[in-house]
Amino acid sequence: MENKHCDLGLIGLGVMGRNFLLNLADHGFSLTGYDLDLDKVKQLNKEKSDEHEIHPAEHLADFVAKLRRPRAIMLLVPAGKPVDSVIEDIKPLLDQGDLIIDSGNSHFNDTDRRSEMLAGQGLLFMGTGMSGGEYGARYGPSIMPGGTREGYQRVENMLSQAAAQVDGEPCVAYLGKGSAGHYVKMVHNGIEYGIMQLIAETYDLLKRGLGFTAHDLQDLYREWNSQELASYLVEITSHIFATGDEKTGEPLVEVILDAAKQKGTGKWTEWDATDLQVPTPTIDAAVAMRNLSGLKGERQQAAEHLDGPSATYGGDRQKFVGHLKDALYSGMILTYAQGMALLRIASKHYGYELDLATVARIWRGGCIIRAALLEDIRSVLSGSPNLPNLLMSRDFAQEVMGRQNQLRAVVSAAVQMGVPVPALAESLSYFDGYRSGRLPANLIQAQRDYFGSHTYERTDVQGTFHTQWRKD
Ligand code: 6PG
């Protein structure tokens, strides 16, 4: 292999990086890879096949020398400092016009900072979200590129071939300038948190409330996955209940510690939504429940002396299972509605110019939140690109209205049973709040004005008003 022939170089040969490199190589591209950890370079050498044009490098200078110019370099390293440190190391070896693509879960503010800094030095930068885990990286992820359009055009063919394909369309598209790609990936993950929590709540009610065994759960989620709930997360939930623990013989999920970890993208979604004053209550509830789950020791102590009702469901079991399915489906729609509404406002605020139908399109395959529902979302958004909220479309309004009684029944039952269902309940409150022409915020305004002279507006006349509330 002569120098300077590789189409792309990948830095970060962890399992995601290696798999994405092998994926690109399957499509006939010629590649190089580098990692500070030489064992990972060796691992790549083991995994590649004779047909693959993969030429790993053991030194950064060698890696750079193998790349065709202008160079395209992709980073798949942990978000945060490692990205800055790789950029610092590689920068002096690059020439004007070379392209760096950060495909990790970087915070969008970091992406904007890096884009600006690298543009000042004549380098092109793309912040690119990539979803689908290890398997997706290997056989077709959903790819969410943002940043320089010129850079995207250079790698478009490669990314399109490596991405998941749905109905002959690749799950990748240029999303917008600056940090658009990483912002979209962050919201993808926020939705992921919301849906995972919704599913977990149905599991809790089925197990604690109805005494479902792992076997029953496996069958039920499998059945749900064959209907309107068809989605990757429901599918893997069914697989999880089918997996036993070799050590104890129990279903593996039952010996897993109930303390959920998080890398940060869920809480970033919540934070930015709050900054932009966009309500995302289902996502916020999911983050809060991960935090509550982390208080394992404290919860165990509290369980000794804080009593509540019996979690056993006393009503019609079959009917309740049907209600749970409808409640989960409405919760999912309401979570996508919140995520899409956030993307709409963020796009205006940050100047991304996102096309939300395109976002829904590239989420239909490869990514963790892929679901049959996304085809309907894509279709509604392409017909009405300026829709403020999915709930304002006739189709989704009907989907949720037609299931609201079931969602209400599940939330009320859970409250009576003492089983926490904040994601289902917050989804319902989002629906009820959104459809309320008048909310009690007038009282909050009055209270603010009472104690802090913060003023208020009136419903009948324009202007800002203050009342001397205390008469003494
Ligand atoms: C994906 C996933 C991926 C990762 C999450 C996990 O889209 O492929 O979202 O990015 O698994 O970041 O996030 P938490 O550790 O925060 O759950």
mmCIF file of N, CA, C and O in Angstrom, residues 153-227:
data_model
loop_
_atom_site.group_PDB
_atom_site.id
_atom_site.type_symbol
_atom_site.label_atom_id
_atom_site.label_comp_id
_atom_site.label_asym_id
_atom_site.label_seq_id
_atom_site.Cartn_x
_atom_site.Cartn_y
_atom_site.Cartn_z
ATOM 1 N N GLN A 153 -20.096 17.249 1.895
ATOM 2 C CA GLN A 153 -20.151 16.796 0.498
ATOM 3 C C GLN A 153 -18.979 15.867 0.176
ATOM 4 O O GLN A 153 -19.107 14.933 -0.595
ATOM 5 N N ARG A 154 -17.846 16.126 0.844
ATOM 6 C CA ARG A 154 -16.668 15.280 0.596
ATOM 7 C C ARG A 154 -16.853 13.848 1.083
ATOM 8 O O ARG A 154 -16.300 12.913 0.526
ATOM 9 N N VAL A 155 -17.589 13.701 2.193
ATOM 10 C CA VAL A 155 -17.714 12.347 2.765
ATOM 11 C C VAL A 155 -19.118 11.774 2.605
ATOM 12 O O VAL A 155 -19.413 10.676 3.107
ATOM 13 N N GLU A 156 -19.971 12.491 1.903
ATOM 14 C CA GLU A 156 -21.381 12.084 1.783
ATOM 15 C C GLU A 156 -21.525 10.653 1.253
ATOM 16 O O GLU A 156 -22.279 9.841 1.784
ATOM 17 N N ASN A 157 -20.769 10.357 0.204
ATOM 18 C CA ASN A 157 -20.877 9.033 -0.405
ATOM 19 C C ASN A 157 -20.505 7.936 0.590
ATOM 20 O O ASN A 157 -21.204 6.928 0.727
ATOM 21 N N MET A 158 -19.414 8.182 1.329
ATOM 22 C CA MET A 158 -18.966 7.173 2.307
ATOM 23 C C MET A 158 -20.019 6.977 3.399
ATOM 24 O O MET A 158 -20.399 5.852 3.728
ATOM 25 N N LEU A 159 -20.510 8.114 3.950
ATOM 26 C CA LEU A 159 -21.475 8.012 5.058
ATOM 27 C C LEU A 159 -22.780 7.383 4.581
ATOM 28 O O LEU A 159 -23.397 6.586 5.289
ATOM 29 N N SER A 160 -23.182 7.729 3.350
ATOM 30 C CA SER A 160 -24.448 7.186 2.835
ATOM 31 C C SER A 160 -24.366 5.681 2.680
ATOM 32 O O SER A 160 -25.343 4.966 2.913
ATOM 33 N N GLN A 161 -23.211 5.189 2.266
ATOM 34 C CA GLN A 161 -23.088 3.737 2.082
ATOM 35 C C GLN A 161 -23.006 3.003 3.417
ATOM 36 O O GLN A 161 -23.485 1.880 3.545
ATOM 37 N N ALA A 162 -22.370 3.667 4.405
ATOM 38 C CA ALA A 162 -22.192 2.982 5.695
ATOM 39 C C ALA A 162 -23.444 3.057 6.559
ATOM 40 O O ALA A 162 -23.635 2.245 7.465
ATOM 41 N N ALA A 163 -24.322 4.020 6.294
ATOM 42 C CA ALA A 163 -25.497 4.227 7.149
ATOM 43 C C ALA A 163 -26.532 3.120 6.948
ATOM 44 O O ALA A 163 -26.523 2.428 5.924
ATOM 45 N N ALA A 164 -27.437 3.007 7.927
ATOM 46 C CA ALA A 164 -28.588 2.095 7.772
ATOM 47 C C ALA A 164 -29.409 2.569 6.582
ATOM 48 O O ALA A 164 -29.419 3.760 6.259
ATOM 49 N N GLN A 165 -30.074 1.650 5.932
ATOM 50 C CA GLN A 165 -30.910 1.995 4.771
ATOM 51 C C GLN A 165 -32.348 1.643 5.104
ATOM 52 O O GLN A 165 -32.628 0.554 5.596
ATOM 53 N N VAL A 166 -33.263 2.565 4.832
ATOM 54 C CA VAL A 166 -34.697 2.275 5.010
ATOM 55 C C VAL A 166 -35.408 2.664 3.723
ATOM 56 O O VAL A 166 -35.284 3.813 3.265
ATOM 57 N N ASP A 167 -36.140 1.738 3.156
ATOM 58 C CA ASP A 167 -36.843 1.963 1.880
ATOM 59 C C ASP A 167 -35.901 2.562 0.829
ATOM 60 O O ASP A 167 -36.265 3.535 0.138
ATOM 61 N N GLY A 168 -34.698 2.055 0.774
ATOM 62 C CA GLY A 168 -33.735 2.507 -0.228
ATOM 63 C C GLY A 168 -33.110 3.868 0.068
ATOM 64 O O GLY A 168 -32.337 4.383 -0.730
ATOM 65 N N GLU A 169 -33.433 4.441 1.245
ATOM 66 C CA GLU A 169 -32.830 5.746 1.569
ATOM 67 C C GLU A 169 -31.860 5.577 2.735
ATOM 68 O O GLU A 169 -32.196 4.929 3.735
ATOM 69 N N PRO A 170 -30.671 6.198 2.640
ATOM 70 C CA PRO A 170 -29.728 6.080 3.753
ATOM 71 C C PRO A 170 -30.153 6.937 4.937
ATOM 72 O O PRO A 170 -30.703 8.024 4.748
ATOM 73 N N CYS A 171 -29.899 6.423 6.144
ATOM 74 C CA CYS A 171 -30.259 7.170 7.349
ATOM 75 C C CYS A 171 -29.161 8.163 7.689
ATOM 76 O O CYS A 171 -28.501 8.078 8.749
ATOM 77 N N VAL A 172 -28.921 9.062 6.771
ATOM 78 C CA VAL A 172 -27.956 10.147 6.983
ATOM 79 C C VAL A 172 -28.384 11.296 6.091
ATOM 80 O O VAL A 172 -28.920 11.084 4.995
ATOM 81 N N ALA A 173 -28.176 12.519 6.598
ATOM 82 C CA ALA A 173 -28.451 13.716 5.785
ATOM 83 C C ALA A 173 -27.742 14.882 6.457
ATOM 84 O O ALA A 173 -27.597 14.881 7.695
ATOM 85 N N TYR A 174 -27.313 15.836 5.647
ATOM 86 C CA TYR A 174 -26.711 17.035 6.227
ATOM 87 C C TYR A 174 -27.802 17.774 6.997
ATOM 88 O O TYR A 174 -28.872 18.061 6.451
ATOM 89 N N LEU A 175 -27.532 18.080 8.270
ATOM 90 C CA LEU A 175 -28.613 18.649 9.093
ATOM 91 C C LEU A 175 -28.557 20.161 9.227
ATOM 92 O O LEU A 175 -29.585 20.815 9.335
ATOM 93 N N GLY A 176 -27.365 20.712 9.252
ATOM 94 C CA GLY A 176 -27.274 22.163 9.408
ATOM 95 C C GLY A 176 -25.889 22.561 9.864
ATOM 96 O O GLY A 176 -25.047 21.719 10.171
ATOM 97 N N LYS A 177 -25.713 23.881 9.965
ATOM 98 C CA LYS A 177 -24.360 24.363 10.269
ATOM 99 C C LYS A 177 -24.016 24.215 11.760
ATOM 100 O O LYS A 177 -24.889 23.914 12.572
ATOM 101 N N GLY A 178 -22.759 24.498 12.069
ATOM 102 C CA GLY A 178 -22.299 24.504 13.471
ATOM 103 C C GLY A 178 -22.564 23.180 14.157
ATOM 104 O O GLY A 178 -22.220 22.112 13.661
ATOM 105 N N SER A 179 -23.253 23.279 15.296
ATOM 106 C CA SER A 179 -23.431 22.086 16.123
ATOM 107 C C SER A 179 -24.750 21.364 15.846
ATOM 108 O O SER A 179 -25.197 20.558 16.673
ATOM 109 N N ALA A 180 -25.382 21.631 14.686
ATOM 110 C CA ALA A 180 -26.705 21.039 14.397
ATOM 111 C C ALA A 180 -26.717 19.516 14.605
ATOM 112 O O ALA A 180 -27.658 18.968 15.187
ATOM 113 N N GLY A 181 -25.684 18.833 14.121
ATOM 114 C CA GLY A 181 -25.658 17.368 14.196
ATOM 115 C C GLY A 181 -25.597 16.876 15.635
ATOM 116 O O GLY A 181 -26.308 15.941 16.022
ATOM 117 N N HIS A 182 -24.747 17.515 16.431
ATOM 118 C CA HIS A 182 -24.639 17.073 17.823
ATOM 119 C C HIS A 182 -25.876 17.466 18.625
ATOM 120 O O HIS A 182 -26.260 16.769 19.570
ATOM 121 N N TYR A 183 -26.501 18.569 18.243
ATOM 122 C CA TYR A 183 -27.737 18.959 18.950
ATOM 123 C C TYR A 183 -28.832 17.918 18.688
ATOM 124 O O TYR A 183 -29.515 17.454 19.604
ATOM 125 N N VAL A 184 -28.962 17.539 17.423
ATOM 126 C CA VAL A 184 -29.985 16.548 17.052
ATOM 127 C C VAL A 184 -29.700 15.219 17.769
ATOM 128 O O VAL A 184 -30.608 14.564 18.287
ATOM 129 N N LYS A 185 -28.430 14.838 17.851
ATOM 130 C CA LYS A 185 -28.082 13.585 18.545
ATOM 131 C C LYS A 185 -28.408 13.689 20.039
ATOM 132 O O LYS A 185 -28.879 12.726 20.655
ATOM 133 N N MET A 186 -28.168 14.875 20.621
ATOM 134 C CA MET A 186 -28.478 15.053 22.043
ATOM 135 C C MET A 186 -29.989 14.857 22.271
ATOM 136 O O MET A 186 -30.394 14.145 23.198
ATOM 137 N N VAL A 187 -30.801 15.452 21.403
ATOM 138 C CA VAL A 187 -32.255 15.321 21.574
ATOM 139 C C VAL A 187 -32.687 13.878 21.297
ATOM 140 O O VAL A 187 -33.578 13.343 21.967
ATOM 141 N N HIS A 188 -32.032 13.235 20.330
ATOM 142 C CA HIS A 188 -32.276 11.798 20.108
ATOM 143 C C HIS A 188 -32.105 11.052 21.432
ATOM 144 O O HIS A 188 -32.937 10.224 21.818
ATOM 145 N N ASN A 189 -31.022 11.360 22.128
ATOM 146 C CA ASN A 189 -30.762 10.649 23.383
ATOM 147 C C ASN A 189 -31.769 11.026 24.465
ATOM 148 O O ASN A 189 -32.151 10.188 25.282
ATOM 149 N N GLY A 190 -32.216 12.295 24.467
ATOM 150 C CA GLY A 190 -33.249 12.704 25.426
ATOM 151 C C GLY A 190 -34.508 11.871 25.202
ATOM 152 O O GLY A 190 -35.114 11.354 26.148
ATOM 153 N N ILE A 191 -34.877 11.713 23.938
ATOM 154 C CA ILE A 191 -36.065 10.897 23.606
ATOM 155 C C ILE A 191 -35.812 9.445 24.028
ATOM 156 O O ILE A 191 -36.683 8.770 24.581
ATOM 157 N N GLU A 192 -34.589 8.996 23.781
ATOM 158 C CA GLU A 192 -34.196 7.619 24.182
ATOM 159 C C GLU A 192 -34.423 7.428 25.694
ATOM 160 O O GLU A 192 -35.008 6.429 26.116
ATOM 161 N N TYR A 193 -33.995 8.393 26.501
ATOM 162 C CA TYR A 193 -34.198 8.311 27.953
ATOM 163 C C TYR A 193 -35.690 8.211 28.262
ATOM 164 O O TYR A 193 -36.117 7.423 29.104
ATOM 165 N N GLY A 194 -36.489 9.070 27.599
ATOM 166 C CA GLY A 194 -37.930 9.113 27.868
ATOM 167 C C GLY A 194 -38.587 7.778 27.563
ATOM 168 O O GLY A 194 -39.333 7.224 28.383
ATOM 169 N N ILE A 195 -38.279 7.230 26.392
ATOM 170 C CA ILE A 195 -38.929 5.972 25.989
ATOM 171 C C ILE A 195 -38.464 4.817 26.875
ATOM 172 O O ILE A 195 -39.256 3.956 27.271
ATOM 173 N N MET A 196 -37.174 4.805 27.219
ATOM 174 C CA MET A 196 -36.683 3.734 28.098
ATOM 175 C C MET A 196 -37.410 3.770 29.452
ATOM 176 O O MET A 196 -37.789 2.731 30.003
ATOM 177 N N GLN A 197 -37.616 4.981 29.971
ATOM 178 C CA GLN A 197 -38.306 5.096 31.265
ATOM 179 C C GLN A 197 -39.769 4.664 31.131
ATOM 180 O O GLN A 197 -40.300 3.961 31.994
ATOM 181 N N LEU A 198 -40.411 5.041 30.020
ATOM 182 C CA LEU A 198 -41.813 4.631 29.805
ATOM 183 C C LEU A 198 -41.914 3.104 29.787
ATOM 184 O O LEU A 198 -42.793 2.513 30.414
ATOM 185 N N ILE A 199 -40.996 2.476 29.071
ATOM 186 C CA ILE A 199 -41.031 1.006 28.991
ATOM 187 C C ILE A 199 -40.780 0.409 30.381
ATOM 188 O O ILE A 199 -41.448 -0.540 30.806
ATOM 189 N N ALA A 200 -39.818 1.013 31.106
ATOM 190 C CA ALA A 200 -39.494 0.491 32.436
ATOM 191 C C ALA A 200 -40.714 0.579 33.355
ATOM 192 O O ALA A 200 -40.950 -0.302 34.190
ATOM 193 N N GLU A 201 -41.508 1.637 33.198
ATOM 194 C CA GLU A 201 -42.696 1.778 34.051
ATOM 195 C C GLU A 201 -43.734 0.705 33.722
ATOM 196 O O GLU A 201 -44.390 0.163 34.616
ATOM 197 N N THR A 202 -43.877 0.372 32.437
ATOM 198 C CA THR A 202 -44.836 -0.692 32.101
ATOM 199 C C THR A 202 -44.348 -2.027 32.690
ATOM 200 O O THR A 202 -45.139 -2.823 33.201
ATOM 201 N N TYR A 203 -43.054 -2.244 32.646
ATOM 202 C CA TYR A 203 -42.465 -3.473 33.223
ATOM 203 C C TYR A 203 -42.759 -3.549 34.723
ATOM 204 O O TYR A 203 -43.187 -4.589 35.244
ATOM 205 N N ASP A 204 -42.584 -2.414 35.407
ATOM 206 C CA ASP A 204 -42.807 -2.372 36.854
ATOM 207 C C ASP A 204 -44.266 -2.729 37.173
ATOM 208 O O ASP A 204 -44.550 -3.522 38.078
ATOM 209 N N LEU A 205 -45.199 -2.152 36.405
ATOM 210 C CA LEU A 205 -46.623 -2.418 36.655
ATOM 211 C C LEU A 205 -46.974 -3.868 36.328
ATOM 212 O O LEU A 205 -47.757 -4.512 37.048
ATOM 213 N N LEU A 206 -46.386 -4.385 35.255
ATOM 214 C CA LEU A 206 -46.679 -5.769 34.869
ATOM 215 C C LEU A 206 -46.110 -6.740 35.891
ATOM 216 O O LEU A 206 -46.737 -7.743 36.238
ATOM 217 N N LYS A 207 -44.916 -6.422 36.384
ATOM 218 C CA LYS A 207 -44.268 -7.358 37.296
ATOM 219 C C LYS A 207 -44.838 -7.228 38.706
ATOM 220 O O LYS A 207 -45.329 -8.195 39.275
ATOM 221 N N ARG A 208 -44.777 -5.992 39.245
ATOM 222 C CA ARG A 208 -45.249 -5.823 40.621
ATOM 223 C C ARG A 208 -46.767 -5.893 40.717
ATOM 224 O O ARG A 208 -47.319 -6.395 41.679
ATOM 225 N N GLY A 209 -47.432 -5.337 39.703
ATOM 226 C CA GLY A 209 -48.895 -5.238 39.774
ATOM 227 C C GLY A 209 -49.587 -6.527 39.377
ATOM 228 O O GLY A 209 -50.572 -6.934 39.988
ATOM 229 N N LEU A 210 -49.073 -7.186 38.325
ATOM 230 C CA LEU A 210 -49.772 -8.368 37.804
ATOM 231 C C LEU A 210 -48.989 -9.662 38.010
ATOM 232 O O LEU A 210 -49.453 -10.723 37.621
ATOM 233 N N GLY A 211 -47.784 -9.552 38.557
ATOM 234 C CA GLY A 211 -46.987 -10.753 38.817
ATOM 235 C C GLY A 211 -46.485 -11.431 37.548
ATOM 236 O O GLY A 211 -46.265 -12.650 37.530
ATOM 237 N N PHE A 212 -46.316 -10.681 36.459
ATOM 238 C CA PHE A 212 -45.798 -11.281 35.218
ATOM 239 C C PHE A 212 -44.405 -11.863 35.432
ATOM 240 O O PHE A 212 -43.555 -11.242 36.062
ATOM 241 N N THR A 213 -44.167 -13.031 34.887
ATOM 242 C CA THR A 213 -42.831 -13.630 34.936
ATOM 243 C C THR A 213 -42.025 -13.112 33.746
ATOM 244 O O THR A 213 -42.588 -12.520 32.815
ATOM 245 N N ALA A 214 -40.718 -13.407 33.768
ATOM 246 C CA ALA A 214 -39.860 -12.985 32.651
ATOM 247 C C ALA A 214 -40.395 -13.576 31.351
ATOM 248 O O ALA A 214 -40.363 -12.933 30.303
ATOM 249 N N HIS A 215 -40.897 -14.778 31.446
ATOM 250 C CA HIS A 215 -41.429 -15.448 30.265
ATOM 251 C C HIS A 215 -42.652 -14.696 29.720
ATOM 252 O O HIS A 215 -42.769 -14.420 28.523
ATOM 253 N N ASP A 216 -43.558 -14.318 30.633
ATOM 254 C CA ASP A 216 -44.750 -13.550 30.224
ATOM 255 C C ASP A 216 -44.327 -12.219 29.605
ATOM 256 O O ASP A 216 -44.901 -11.767 28.604
ATOM 257 N N LEU A 217 -43.330 -11.604 30.230
ATOM 258 C CA LEU A 217 -42.886 -10.280 29.764
ATOM 259 C C LEU A 217 -42.262 -10.385 28.371
ATOM 260 O O LEU A 217 -42.532 -9.568 27.486
ATOM 261 N N GLN A 218 -41.471 -11.421 28.199
ATOM 262 C CA GLN A 218 -40.842 -11.642 26.895
ATOM 263 C C GLN A 218 -41.920 -11.759 25.810
ATOM 264 O O GLN A 218 -41.846 -11.123 24.770
ATOM 265 N N ASP A 219 -42.953 -12.567 26.108
ATOM 266 C CA ASP A 219 -44.027 -12.776 25.124
ATOM 267 C C ASP A 219 -44.792 -11.485 24.848
ATOM 268 O O ASP A 219 -45.109 -11.163 23.707
ATOM 269 N N LEU A 220 -45.081 -10.756 25.924
ATOM 270 C CA LEU A 220 -45.897 -9.546 25.754
ATOM 271 C C LEU A 220 -45.146 -8.473 24.944
ATOM 272 O O LEU A 220 -45.691 -7.905 23.997
ATOM 273 N N TYR A 221 -43.891 -8.223 25.300
ATOM 274 C CA TYR A 221 -43.154 -7.188 24.556
ATOM 275 C C TYR A 221 -42.921 -7.643 23.108
ATOM 276 O O TYR A 221 -42.888 -6.825 22.207
ATOM 277 N N ARG A 222 -42.781 -8.946 22.916
ATOM 278 C CA ARG A 222 -42.615 -9.430 21.544
ATOM 279 C C ARG A 222 -43.894 -9.157 20.748
ATOM 280 O O ARG A 222 -43.847 -8.680 19.628
ATOM 281 N N GLU A 223 -45.033 -9.436 21.398
ATOM 282 C CA GLU A 223 -46.313 -9.184 20.727
ATOM 283 C C GLU A 223 -46.473 -7.676 20.446
ATOM 284 O O GLU A 223 -46.843 -7.276 19.354
ATOM 285 N N TRP A 224 -46.168 -6.858 21.435
ATOM 286 C CA TRP A 224 -46.278 -5.406 21.245
ATOM 287 C C TRP A 224 -45.384 -4.940 20.091
ATOM 288 O O TRP A 224 -45.739 -4.053 19.330
ATOM 289 N N ASN A 225 -44.228 -5.570 19.986
ATOM 290 C CA ASN A 225 -43.290 -5.158 18.933
ATOM 291 C C ASN A 225 -43.798 -5.508 17.537
ATOM 292 O O ASN A 225 -43.282 -5.024 16.542
ATOM 293 N N SER A 226 -44.818 -6.357 17.480
ATOM 294 C CA SER A 226 -45.340 -6.714 16.153
ATOM 295 C C SER A 226 -46.506 -5.811 15.778
ATOM 296 O O SER A 226 -47.116 -5.974 14.733
ATOM 297 N N GLN A 227 -46.859 -4.870 16.678
ATOM 298 C CA GLN A 227 -47.995 -3.985 16.403
ATOM 299 C C GLN A 227 -47.509 -2.534 16.321
ATOM 300 O O GLN A 227 -46.365 -2.293 15.957
#
